[in-house]
Each structure stands twice: as C-alpha cells, then as structure tokens.
Coordinates of C-alpha atoms in Angstrom, one line a residue:
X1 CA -40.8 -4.7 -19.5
X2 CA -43.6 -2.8 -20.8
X3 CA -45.3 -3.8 -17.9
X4 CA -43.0 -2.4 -15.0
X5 CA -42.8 0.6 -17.0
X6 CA -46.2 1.3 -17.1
X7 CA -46.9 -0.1 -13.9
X8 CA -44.4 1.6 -11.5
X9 CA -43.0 4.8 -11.3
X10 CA -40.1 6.9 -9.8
X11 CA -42.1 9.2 -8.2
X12 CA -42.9 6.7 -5.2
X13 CA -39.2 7.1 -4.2
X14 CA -39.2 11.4 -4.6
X15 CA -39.4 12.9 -0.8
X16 CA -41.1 16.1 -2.5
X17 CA -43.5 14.1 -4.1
X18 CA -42.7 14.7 -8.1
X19 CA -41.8 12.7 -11.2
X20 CA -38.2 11.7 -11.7
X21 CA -39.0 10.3 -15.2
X22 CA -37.2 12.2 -17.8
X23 CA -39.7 12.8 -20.7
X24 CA -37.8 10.7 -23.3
X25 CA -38.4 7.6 -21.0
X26 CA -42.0 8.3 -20.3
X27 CA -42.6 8.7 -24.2
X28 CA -40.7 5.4 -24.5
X29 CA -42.7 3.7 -22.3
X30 CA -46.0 5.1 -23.5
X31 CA -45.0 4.2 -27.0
X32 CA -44.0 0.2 -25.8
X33 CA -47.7 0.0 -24.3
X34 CA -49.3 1.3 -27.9
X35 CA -47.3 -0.9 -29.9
X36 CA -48.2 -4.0 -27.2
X37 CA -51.7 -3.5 -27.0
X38 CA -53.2 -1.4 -30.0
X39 CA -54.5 -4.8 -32.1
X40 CA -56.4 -6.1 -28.8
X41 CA -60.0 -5.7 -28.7
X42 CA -61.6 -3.0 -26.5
X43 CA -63.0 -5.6 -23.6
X44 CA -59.9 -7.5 -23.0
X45 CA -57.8 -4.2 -23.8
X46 CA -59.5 -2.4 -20.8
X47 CA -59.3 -5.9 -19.0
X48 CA -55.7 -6.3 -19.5
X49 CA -55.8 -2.3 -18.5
X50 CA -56.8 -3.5 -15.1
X51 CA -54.9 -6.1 -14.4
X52 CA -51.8 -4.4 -14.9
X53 CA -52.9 -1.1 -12.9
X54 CA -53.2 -4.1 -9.8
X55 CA -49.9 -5.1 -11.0
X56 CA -48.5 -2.0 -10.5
X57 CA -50.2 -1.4 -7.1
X58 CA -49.0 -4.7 -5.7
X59 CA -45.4 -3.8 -6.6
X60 CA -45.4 -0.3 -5.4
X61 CA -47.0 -1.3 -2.1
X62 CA -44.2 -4.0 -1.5
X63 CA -41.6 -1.5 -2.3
X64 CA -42.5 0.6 0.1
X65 CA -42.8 -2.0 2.9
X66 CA -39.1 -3.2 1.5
X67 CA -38.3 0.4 2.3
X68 CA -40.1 0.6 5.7
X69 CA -38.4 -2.6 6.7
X70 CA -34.8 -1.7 6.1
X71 CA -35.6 1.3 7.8
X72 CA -35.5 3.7 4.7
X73 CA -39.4 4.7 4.7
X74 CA -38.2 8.1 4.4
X75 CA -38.1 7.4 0.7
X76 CA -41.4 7.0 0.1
X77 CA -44.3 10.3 -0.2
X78 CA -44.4 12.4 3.3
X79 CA -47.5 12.3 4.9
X80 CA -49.9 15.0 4.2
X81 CA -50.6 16.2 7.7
X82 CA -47.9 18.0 9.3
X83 CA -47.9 20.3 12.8
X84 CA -47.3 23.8 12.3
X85 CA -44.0 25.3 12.3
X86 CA -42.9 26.5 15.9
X87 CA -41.1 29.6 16.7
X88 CA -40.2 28.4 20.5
X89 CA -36.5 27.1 20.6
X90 CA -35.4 23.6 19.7
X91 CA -32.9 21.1 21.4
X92 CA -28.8 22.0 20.8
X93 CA -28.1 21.0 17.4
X94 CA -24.8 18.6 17.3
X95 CA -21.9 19.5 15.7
X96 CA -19.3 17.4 16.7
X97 CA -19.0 13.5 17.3
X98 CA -20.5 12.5 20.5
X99 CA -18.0 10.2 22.4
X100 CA -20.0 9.9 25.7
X101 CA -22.4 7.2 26.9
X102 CA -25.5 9.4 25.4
X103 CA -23.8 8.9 21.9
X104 CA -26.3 8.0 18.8
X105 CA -26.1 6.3 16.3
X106 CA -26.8 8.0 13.3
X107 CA -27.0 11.6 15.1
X108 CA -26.5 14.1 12.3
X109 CA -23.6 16.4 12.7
X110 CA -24.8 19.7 11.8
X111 CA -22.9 22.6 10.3
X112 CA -23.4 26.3 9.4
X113 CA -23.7 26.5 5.4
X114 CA -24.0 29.1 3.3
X115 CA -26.2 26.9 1.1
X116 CA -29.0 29.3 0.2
X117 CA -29.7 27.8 -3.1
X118 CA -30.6 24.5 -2.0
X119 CA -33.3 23.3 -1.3
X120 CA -34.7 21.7 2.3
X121 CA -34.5 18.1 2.0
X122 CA -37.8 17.6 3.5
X123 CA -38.9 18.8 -0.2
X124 CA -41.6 21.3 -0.4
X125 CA -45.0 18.8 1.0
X126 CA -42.9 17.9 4.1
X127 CA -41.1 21.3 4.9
X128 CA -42.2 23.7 7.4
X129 CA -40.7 26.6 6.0
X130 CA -40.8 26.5 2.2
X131 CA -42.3 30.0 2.2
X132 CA -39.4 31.7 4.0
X133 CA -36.3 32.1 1.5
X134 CA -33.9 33.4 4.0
X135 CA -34.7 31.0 6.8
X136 CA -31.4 29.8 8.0
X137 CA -30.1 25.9 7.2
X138 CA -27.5 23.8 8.2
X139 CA -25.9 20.9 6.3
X140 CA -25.0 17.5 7.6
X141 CA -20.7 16.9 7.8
X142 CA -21.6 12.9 7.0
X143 CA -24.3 12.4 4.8
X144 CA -24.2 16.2 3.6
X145 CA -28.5 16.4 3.1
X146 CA -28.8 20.5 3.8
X147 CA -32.3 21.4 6.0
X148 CA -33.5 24.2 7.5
X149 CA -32.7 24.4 11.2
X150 CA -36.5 24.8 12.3
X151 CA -37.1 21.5 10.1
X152 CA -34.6 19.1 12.0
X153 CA -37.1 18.4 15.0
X154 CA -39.5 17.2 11.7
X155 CA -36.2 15.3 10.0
X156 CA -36.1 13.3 12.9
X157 CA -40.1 12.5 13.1
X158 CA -39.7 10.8 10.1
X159 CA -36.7 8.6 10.9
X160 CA -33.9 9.7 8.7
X161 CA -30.6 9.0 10.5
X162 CA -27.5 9.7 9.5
X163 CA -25.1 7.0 8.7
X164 CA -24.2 4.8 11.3
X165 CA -20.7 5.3 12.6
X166 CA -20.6 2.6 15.7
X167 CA -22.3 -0.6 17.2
X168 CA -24.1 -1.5 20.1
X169 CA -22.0 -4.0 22.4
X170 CA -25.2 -6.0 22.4
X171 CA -24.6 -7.6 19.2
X172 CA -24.6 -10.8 19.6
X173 CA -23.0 -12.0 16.1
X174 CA -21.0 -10.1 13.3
X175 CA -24.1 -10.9 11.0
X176 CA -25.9 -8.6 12.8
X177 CA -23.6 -5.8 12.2
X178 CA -23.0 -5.9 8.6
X179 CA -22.5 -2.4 6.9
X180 CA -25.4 -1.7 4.4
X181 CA -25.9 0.8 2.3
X182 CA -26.8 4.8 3.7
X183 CA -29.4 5.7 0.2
X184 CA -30.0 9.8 0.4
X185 CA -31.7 11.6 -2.2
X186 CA -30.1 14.1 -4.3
X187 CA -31.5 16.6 -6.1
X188 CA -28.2 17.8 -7.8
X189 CA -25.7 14.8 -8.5
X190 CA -21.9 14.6 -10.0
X191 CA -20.9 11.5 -12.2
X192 CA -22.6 8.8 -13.8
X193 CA -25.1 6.1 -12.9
X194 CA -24.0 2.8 -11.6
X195 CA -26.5 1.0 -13.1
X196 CA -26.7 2.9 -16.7
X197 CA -23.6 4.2 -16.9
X198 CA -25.1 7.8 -18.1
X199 CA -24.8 11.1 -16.5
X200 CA -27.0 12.8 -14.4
X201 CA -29.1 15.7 -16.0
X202 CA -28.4 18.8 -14.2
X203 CA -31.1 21.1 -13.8
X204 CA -31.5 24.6 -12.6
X205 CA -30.4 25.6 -9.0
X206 CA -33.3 25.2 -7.8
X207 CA -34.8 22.1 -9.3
X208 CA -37.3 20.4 -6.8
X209 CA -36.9 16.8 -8.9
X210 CA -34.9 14.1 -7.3
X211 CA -32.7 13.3 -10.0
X212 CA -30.5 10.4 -8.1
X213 CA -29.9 8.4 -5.0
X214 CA -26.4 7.9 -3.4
X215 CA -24.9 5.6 -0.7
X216 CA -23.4 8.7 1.5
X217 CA -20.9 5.3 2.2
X218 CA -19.6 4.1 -1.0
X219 CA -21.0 7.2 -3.0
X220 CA -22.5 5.3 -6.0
X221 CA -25.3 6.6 -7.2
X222 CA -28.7 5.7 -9.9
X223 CA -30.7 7.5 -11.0
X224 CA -33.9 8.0 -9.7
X225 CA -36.0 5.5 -12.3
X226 CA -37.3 1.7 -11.2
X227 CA -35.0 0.6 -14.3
X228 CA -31.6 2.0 -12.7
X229 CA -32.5 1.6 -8.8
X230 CA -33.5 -2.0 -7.7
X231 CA -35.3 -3.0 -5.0
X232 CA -33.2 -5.7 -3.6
X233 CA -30.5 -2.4 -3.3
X234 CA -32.0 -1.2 -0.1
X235 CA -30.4 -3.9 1.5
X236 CA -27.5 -4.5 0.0
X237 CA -24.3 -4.9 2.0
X238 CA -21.9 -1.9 1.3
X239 CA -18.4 -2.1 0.0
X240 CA -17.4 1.4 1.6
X241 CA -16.4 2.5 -1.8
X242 CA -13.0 3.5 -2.9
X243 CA -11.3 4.2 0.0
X244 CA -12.4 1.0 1.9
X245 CA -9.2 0.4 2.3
X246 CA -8.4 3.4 4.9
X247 CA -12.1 3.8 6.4
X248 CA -12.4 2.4 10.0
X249 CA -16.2 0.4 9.9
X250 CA -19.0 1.1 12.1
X251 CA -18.4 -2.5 13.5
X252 CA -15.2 -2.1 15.0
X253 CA -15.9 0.6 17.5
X254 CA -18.4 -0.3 19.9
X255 CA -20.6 1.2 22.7
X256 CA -20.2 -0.6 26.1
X257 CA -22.3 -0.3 28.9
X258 CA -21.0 1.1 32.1
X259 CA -20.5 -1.8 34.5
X260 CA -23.0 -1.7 36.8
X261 CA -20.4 -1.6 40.1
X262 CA -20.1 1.9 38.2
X263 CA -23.4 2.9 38.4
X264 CA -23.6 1.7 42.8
X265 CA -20.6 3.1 43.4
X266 CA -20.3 6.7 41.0
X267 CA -22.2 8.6 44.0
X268 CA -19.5 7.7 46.1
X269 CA -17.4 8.5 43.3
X270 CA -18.6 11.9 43.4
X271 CA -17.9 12.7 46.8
X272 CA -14.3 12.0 47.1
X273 CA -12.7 15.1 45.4
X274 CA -9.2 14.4 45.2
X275 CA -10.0 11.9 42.7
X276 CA -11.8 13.9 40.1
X277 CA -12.2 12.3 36.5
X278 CA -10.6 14.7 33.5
X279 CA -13.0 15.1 30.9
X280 CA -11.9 16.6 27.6
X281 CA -14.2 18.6 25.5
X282 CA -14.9 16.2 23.2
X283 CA -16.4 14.0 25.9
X284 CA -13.4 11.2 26.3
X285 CA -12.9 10.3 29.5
X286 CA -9.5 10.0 31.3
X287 CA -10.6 7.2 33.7
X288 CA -10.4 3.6 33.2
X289 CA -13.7 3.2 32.2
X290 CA -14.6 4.1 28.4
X291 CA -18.2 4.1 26.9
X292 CA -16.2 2.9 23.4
X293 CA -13.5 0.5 22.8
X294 CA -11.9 -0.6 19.6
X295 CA -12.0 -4.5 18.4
X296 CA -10.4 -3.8 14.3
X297 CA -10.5 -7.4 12.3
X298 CA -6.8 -7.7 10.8
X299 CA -6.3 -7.7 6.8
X300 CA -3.4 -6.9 4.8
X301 CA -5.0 -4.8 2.9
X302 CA -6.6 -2.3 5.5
X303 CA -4.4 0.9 6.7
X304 CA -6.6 2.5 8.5
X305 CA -6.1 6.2 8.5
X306 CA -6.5 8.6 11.7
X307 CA -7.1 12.2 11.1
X308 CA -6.3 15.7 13.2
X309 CA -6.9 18.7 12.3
X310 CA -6.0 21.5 13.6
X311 CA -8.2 24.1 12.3
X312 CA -6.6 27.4 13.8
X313 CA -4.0 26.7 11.2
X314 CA -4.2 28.2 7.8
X315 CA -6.9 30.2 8.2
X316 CA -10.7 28.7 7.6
X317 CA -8.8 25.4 5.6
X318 CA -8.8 23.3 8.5
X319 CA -12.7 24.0 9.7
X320 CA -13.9 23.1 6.0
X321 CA -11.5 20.1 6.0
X322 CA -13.0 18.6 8.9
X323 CA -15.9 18.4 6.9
X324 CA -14.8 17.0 3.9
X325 CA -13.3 14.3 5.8
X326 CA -15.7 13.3 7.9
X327 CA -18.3 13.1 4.4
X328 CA -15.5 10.5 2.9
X329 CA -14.7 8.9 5.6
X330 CA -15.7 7.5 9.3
X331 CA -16.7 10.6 11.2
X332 CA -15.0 8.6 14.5
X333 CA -11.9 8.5 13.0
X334 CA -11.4 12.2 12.4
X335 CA -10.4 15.1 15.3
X336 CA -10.8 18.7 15.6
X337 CA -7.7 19.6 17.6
X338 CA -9.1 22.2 19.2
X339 CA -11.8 20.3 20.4
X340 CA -9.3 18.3 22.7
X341 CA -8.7 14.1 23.0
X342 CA -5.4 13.7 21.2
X343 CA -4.2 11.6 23.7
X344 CA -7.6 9.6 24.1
X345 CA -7.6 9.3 20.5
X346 CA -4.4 7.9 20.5
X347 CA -5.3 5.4 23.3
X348 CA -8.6 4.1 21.4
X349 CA -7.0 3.2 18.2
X350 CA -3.3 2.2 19.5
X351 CA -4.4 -1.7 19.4
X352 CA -5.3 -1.1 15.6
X353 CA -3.1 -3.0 13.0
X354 CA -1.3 -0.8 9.7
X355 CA -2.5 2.7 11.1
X356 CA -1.7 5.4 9.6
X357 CA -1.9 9.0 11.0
X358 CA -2.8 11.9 9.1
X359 CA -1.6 15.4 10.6
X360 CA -3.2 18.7 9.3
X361 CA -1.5 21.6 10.3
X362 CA 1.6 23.1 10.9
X363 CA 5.0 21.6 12.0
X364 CA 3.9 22.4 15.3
X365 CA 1.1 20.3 15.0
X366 CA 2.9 17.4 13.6
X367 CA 5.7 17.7 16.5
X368 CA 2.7 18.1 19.1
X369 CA 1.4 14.5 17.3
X370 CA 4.7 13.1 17.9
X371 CA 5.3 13.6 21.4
X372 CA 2.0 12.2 22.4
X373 CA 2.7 9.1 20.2
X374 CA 6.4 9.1 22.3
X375 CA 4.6 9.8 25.9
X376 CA 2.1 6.8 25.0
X377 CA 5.2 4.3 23.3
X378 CA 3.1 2.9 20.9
X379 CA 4.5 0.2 20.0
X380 CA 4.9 -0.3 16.4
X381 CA 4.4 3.7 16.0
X382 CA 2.4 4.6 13.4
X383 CA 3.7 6.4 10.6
X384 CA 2.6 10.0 10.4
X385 CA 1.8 12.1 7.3
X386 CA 1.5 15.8 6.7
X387 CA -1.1 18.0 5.3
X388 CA 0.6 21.7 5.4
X389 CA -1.8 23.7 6.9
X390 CA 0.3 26.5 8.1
X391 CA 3.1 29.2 7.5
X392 CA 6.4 27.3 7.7
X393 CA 6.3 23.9 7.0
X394 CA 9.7 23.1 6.5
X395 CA 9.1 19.4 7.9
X396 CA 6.0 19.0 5.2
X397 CA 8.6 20.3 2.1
X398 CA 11.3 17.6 3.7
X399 CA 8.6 14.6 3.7
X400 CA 7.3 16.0 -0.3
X401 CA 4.4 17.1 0.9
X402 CA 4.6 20.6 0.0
X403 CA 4.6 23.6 1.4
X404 CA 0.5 24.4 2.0
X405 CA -2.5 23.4 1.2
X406 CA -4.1 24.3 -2.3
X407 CA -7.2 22.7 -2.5
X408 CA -6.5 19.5 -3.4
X409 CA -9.0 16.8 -3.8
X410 CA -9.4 15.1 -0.3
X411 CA -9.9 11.7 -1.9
X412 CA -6.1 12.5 -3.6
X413 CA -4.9 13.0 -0.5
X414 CA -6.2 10.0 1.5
X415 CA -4.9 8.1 -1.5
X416 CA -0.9 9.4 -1.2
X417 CA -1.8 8.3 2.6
X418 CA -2.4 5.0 1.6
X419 CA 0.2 4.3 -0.6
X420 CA 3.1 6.8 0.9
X421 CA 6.3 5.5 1.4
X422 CA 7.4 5.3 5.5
X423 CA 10.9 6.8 6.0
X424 CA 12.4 7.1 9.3
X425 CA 12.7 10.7 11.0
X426 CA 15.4 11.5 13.1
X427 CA 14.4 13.4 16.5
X428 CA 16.6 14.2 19.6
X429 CA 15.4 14.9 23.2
X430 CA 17.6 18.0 24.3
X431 CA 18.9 18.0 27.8
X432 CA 19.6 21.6 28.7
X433 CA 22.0 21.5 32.2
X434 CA 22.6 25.1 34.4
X435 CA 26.0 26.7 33.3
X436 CA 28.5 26.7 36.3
X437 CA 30.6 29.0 34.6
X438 CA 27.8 31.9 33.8
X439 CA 25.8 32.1 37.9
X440 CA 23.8 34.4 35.9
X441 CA 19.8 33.4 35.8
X442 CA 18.8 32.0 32.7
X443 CA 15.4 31.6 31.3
X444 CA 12.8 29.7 33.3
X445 CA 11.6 27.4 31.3
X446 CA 12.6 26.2 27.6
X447 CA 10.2 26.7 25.2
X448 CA 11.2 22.9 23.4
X449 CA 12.9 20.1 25.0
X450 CA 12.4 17.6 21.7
X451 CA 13.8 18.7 18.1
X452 CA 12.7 17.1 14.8
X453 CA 16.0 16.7 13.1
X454 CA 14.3 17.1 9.3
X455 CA 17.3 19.0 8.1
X456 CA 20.2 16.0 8.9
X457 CA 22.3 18.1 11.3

C-alpha cells in the first residue's frame, strides 16, 4: 500500500496537468513511507528508494497504455507542443443528431451555454485560448464537457469522442458491441464516490483540479485518486445506470451501408423528377432505403422510452429539455419537433417491444403524436405520456400529469414514465357532411377532423 501510494499519482490522469491529491492523503502517504522505512540503513534505504521510483514508472507507463488502448488517452498529460490558435473559420459545429449516411459516432452535439465560469476542458496546457475570458464556448448536450468553440478542431486532435450512440453494421458478433463505460473528467462533481462512498470537495468556481471522473452513461463517479479509480475500470462494461431500464443501447440501432444497386443506379435516380425523395430536416429519409434500422433484444424489464419535444411550447422549457434528455438518456431516442421526422421516428422504432412515448408540449402536441401513431396503425400502440409544456393542458390535468411544467427533475419524470399506469383514451373521428337544409357556403376546411374525448362526453 505504501508502495502504490508513493509510487503513483493522480496527476497522470488530470487533462490540465495538476495534482488531484487532497493534502490529507498526501500527508498520509508520506507519513506510511516514514514509518516503513525510517529504521533501514542509508544504502539499502536509497536502494529500496530506487526500486520503488522503477515501480512507480512501470505502473504509470502501463496505465497509460491501458488508457491508450481502450481508446481513453485523452486522460493522460496533453502534449506540450500545440499549433497556434487560428482566427480563420472552422467546420459547422453539430447541434443536432445526424441521421444521414455521414453520421458519427461519438460526434459531439454542441450547444450555446452561458457557462462563462467554467473552465475549457482542454485545461489550461492544452487550450488555445486560456488568455481570452470572454471567448465564446459551447457545451456538449451528451457528455456535457463545456470548450471553447475555437478549441473543438484541437478536442478532436486528441481523440475525445463523445459517447457512442449507434453501431456499425459490420459487427460481426454482439461481443464486439458491448457498451463500456464513457470516463470524462470533472472539475466540479455532485454526489459521492463509488468507490469511497465520500463526497466530492467542491472548490471555487474556477478550480483548475480534476476533482472526479464520471461515466457520462451510468453517471458514477471516483474520485480522481489511484485508490478510488482502478485501472481495470477503463474497460469495464457499463450498466447504463439507473434508468437502464428505459435507455435504447448504442447496439440496437445500426448504420447500414447503402446497397450498392443504390450507388449504380442513384444518378439515374436523380434524373427522373417526378420521383423526388422527401427529406426531412433532420436528415430521415422518406424512401425505402434507411442509413439506420432498429434490431431491439426483447426483455421484460426494458420499456424503452421515445421522446418529442416540442420546444416552441412553453417558452425556452422545451430547448433546455432537449438537453437534459439527451445527457440522461440515448441522444437517438429523443426529437426536437421542430426539427421534423415524427413520422420517421415513428417508423424506426415501431418494431420495438414495451415502448413507451413521451410527449412534451401542449395538447396539440400530444393529439399531433396521436394521429401519426393512427395514420402508421402501430400495432400494439404505444402508450403515450405527457409532459405539459404549454398553456391549456386540459388532457395533461385528465392523465395526472399536471397542468405545466415546474422544473422537475428529468430523472423523476422518466421514472413516472416507467412505471405509469396505461389507461385507455377515448378519441372519435368526426365526419362533418354539407347541410342540405342551409345551401349557404360553409367554411372550407375544418380546422379538426379527430377529437380526444378526455372529458367523457
């Protein structure tokens, strides 16, 4: 013990470079050494000195290879020599899920954040702008690391994805897709440690330490010391944490490749124009041919949850609660309405056993959900819930869901999804025939032509 506390330390894990001991467990382990060795003689003392300083090398230099190999090097010290800071523009930053046959894996979805207090991720060795204080940042929806935006091109030099939200179609087992775990440093970390069971010391706002590291999966977390984080838990399989229950894994949705009687033929494709393909903004196509597809594993226990948000309801809720969803849960399984692909959604997880749907907005939300789910006849329909977004929400208060939105804990909510009752919902198709008796012109076209029955007419 003495010996991997004197031998290794923390600060081989820090991305800024500094020492993540606290000072009571350096003076610990300076005291255990004195105690060991103060009897010894001076010759083997200073030879016992040397041994354990090759000790110490050995094991750090085989962590960091551990780290390299599971693709984590990122963890270790940046390297010293880094290419100026350019003003010229960079390549369009990503903010929603890619769903095209360019996607991925473990693009970054990047957001505007108001996070001037934090620091860049990069830490200050690594970052190209530590001298500017207002230089704008953006913060990651998934794994939520906050960088400035002229340090992304150098976030990607170094390798640090996001987590992984898909597989390749070329896997050739299910071994080869097992979910591990997504490790991110944190310099400012809620709870306690998995391995120690004590808190985290919060320091000041702008602390440069790296107090913790957390799976952005399962969101445990240990401290940032060789006695709370283990080596063999870089590549540790990942339980998905508390709400495994309702996230969809990276290994049932898969990338195909286009066919290749696509790729002769998509030139001809092209020409004929009364056949045009529908694309929606979010990049799901309307033709046959789909760059993901959907193979779920059956359990009892899963109930998969499928969100849609609208955010123009509500205000800003809806924009910052894309967000929080897509940080708890698969960022595939969650839709900005506005960005389009209901229906495609729809169609991608309609084979997918004990879905749930989660609805956030308005009652015209929820009825716009509903007819799609009809004009598809999915068949059993998934059960719909409601988070009331917007300014009636009569059907939200008839389903005990409330009447708004007040800033609930997301993880609550995804929990009443879980375990919600399903009640039936009675809704009529209304038929509206011409008059014979009034010859007078009525109105065009009627504004509804389904009603949701909430109020047992």
């Amino acid at each position: 013990a003495a010996a991997g506390g004197f031998g290794i330390r923390p600060a081989s894990l820090g991305a800024d470079g500094g020492d993540s001991e606290s000072g009571a467990g350096s003076e610990e382990a300076a005291m255990g050494c004195s105690d060991t060795f103060s009897s010894l003689p001076d010759m083997e003392q200073e030879s016992l000195e040397e041994k354990l300083r090759g000790l110490a090398f050995r094991k750090q230099t085989s962590y960091r290879k551990a780290i390299s190999r599971s693709g984590l090097h990122y963890l270790g010290p940046p390297q010293p020599t880094l290419p100026p800071a350019s003003n010229g523009p960079i390549k369009e930053l990503r903010t929603c899920v890619d769903w095209t046959e360019n996607a991925v894996n473990g693009d970054h979805l990047w957001m505007e954040t108001s996070c001037s207090g934090e620091l860049c991720y990069l830490g200050e060795d690594a970052c190209l702008l530590k001298t500017a204080k207002s230089a704008p940042r953006r913060k990651c929806a998934a794994c939520k690391i906050v960088v400035h935006t002229g340090c992304i091109e150098q976030l990607e030099k170094i390798n640090f994805r996001c987590k992984p939200t898909f597989r390749e179609g070329g896997s050739r087992t299910l071994r080869d897709n097992v979910l591990r775990h997504h490790w991110v440093h944190r310099r400012r970390q809620e709870g306690k440690c998995k391995q120690c069971g004590k808190s985290f010391q919060q320091k000041f706002f702008h602390s440069k330490e790296i107090i913790a590291i957390s799976c952005s999966w399962c969101k445990q977390a240990f401290h940032n010391k060789v006695t709370c984080f283990m080596l063999h838990q870089i590549e540790e399989p990942c339980s998905l944490g508390a709400h495994a229950g309702v996230i969809v894994p990276p290994s049932w949705i898969i990338k195909v490749r286009k066919p290749q009687s696509s790729l002769k033929n998509s030139a001809r494709r092209k020409k004929r124009t009364s056949f045009k393909r529908r694309t929606s903004k979010k990049g799901l196509d309307d033709s046959k041919w789909r760059p993901f597809i959907l193979k779920p594993l059956p359990s009892p226990l899963m109930k998969p949850i499928l969100v849609f948000v609208n955010p123009k309801s509500g205000g800003n809720q809806g924009a910052k609660l894309v967000q929080m969803f897509m940080w708890i849960l698969n960022p595939r399984q969650v839709f900005d309405l506005s960005q389009g692909g209901l229906r495609e959604a729809l169609e991608l997880y309609r084979k997918v056993p004990n879905l749930r749907i989660l609805a956030c907005g308005g009652d015209g939300t929820v009825g716009w959900i509903l007819s799609a789910l009809d004009e598809l006849q999915m068949n059993p329909q998934p059960p719909v819930a409601v988070l009331p977004l917007g300014t009636g929400n009569d059907l939200a208060r008839t389903l005990n869901w409330g009447g708004g939105y007040t800033d609930e804990p997301v993880s609550k909510v995804l929990c009443h999804v879980e375990d919600g009752a399903v009640v039936q919902l009675d809704r009529w198709n209304l038929l509206v025939e011409k008059s014979a008796v009034q010859p007078e012109e009525g109105t065009q076209k009627l504004p509804l032509n389904v009603f949701n029955n909430y109020f047992s007419l």
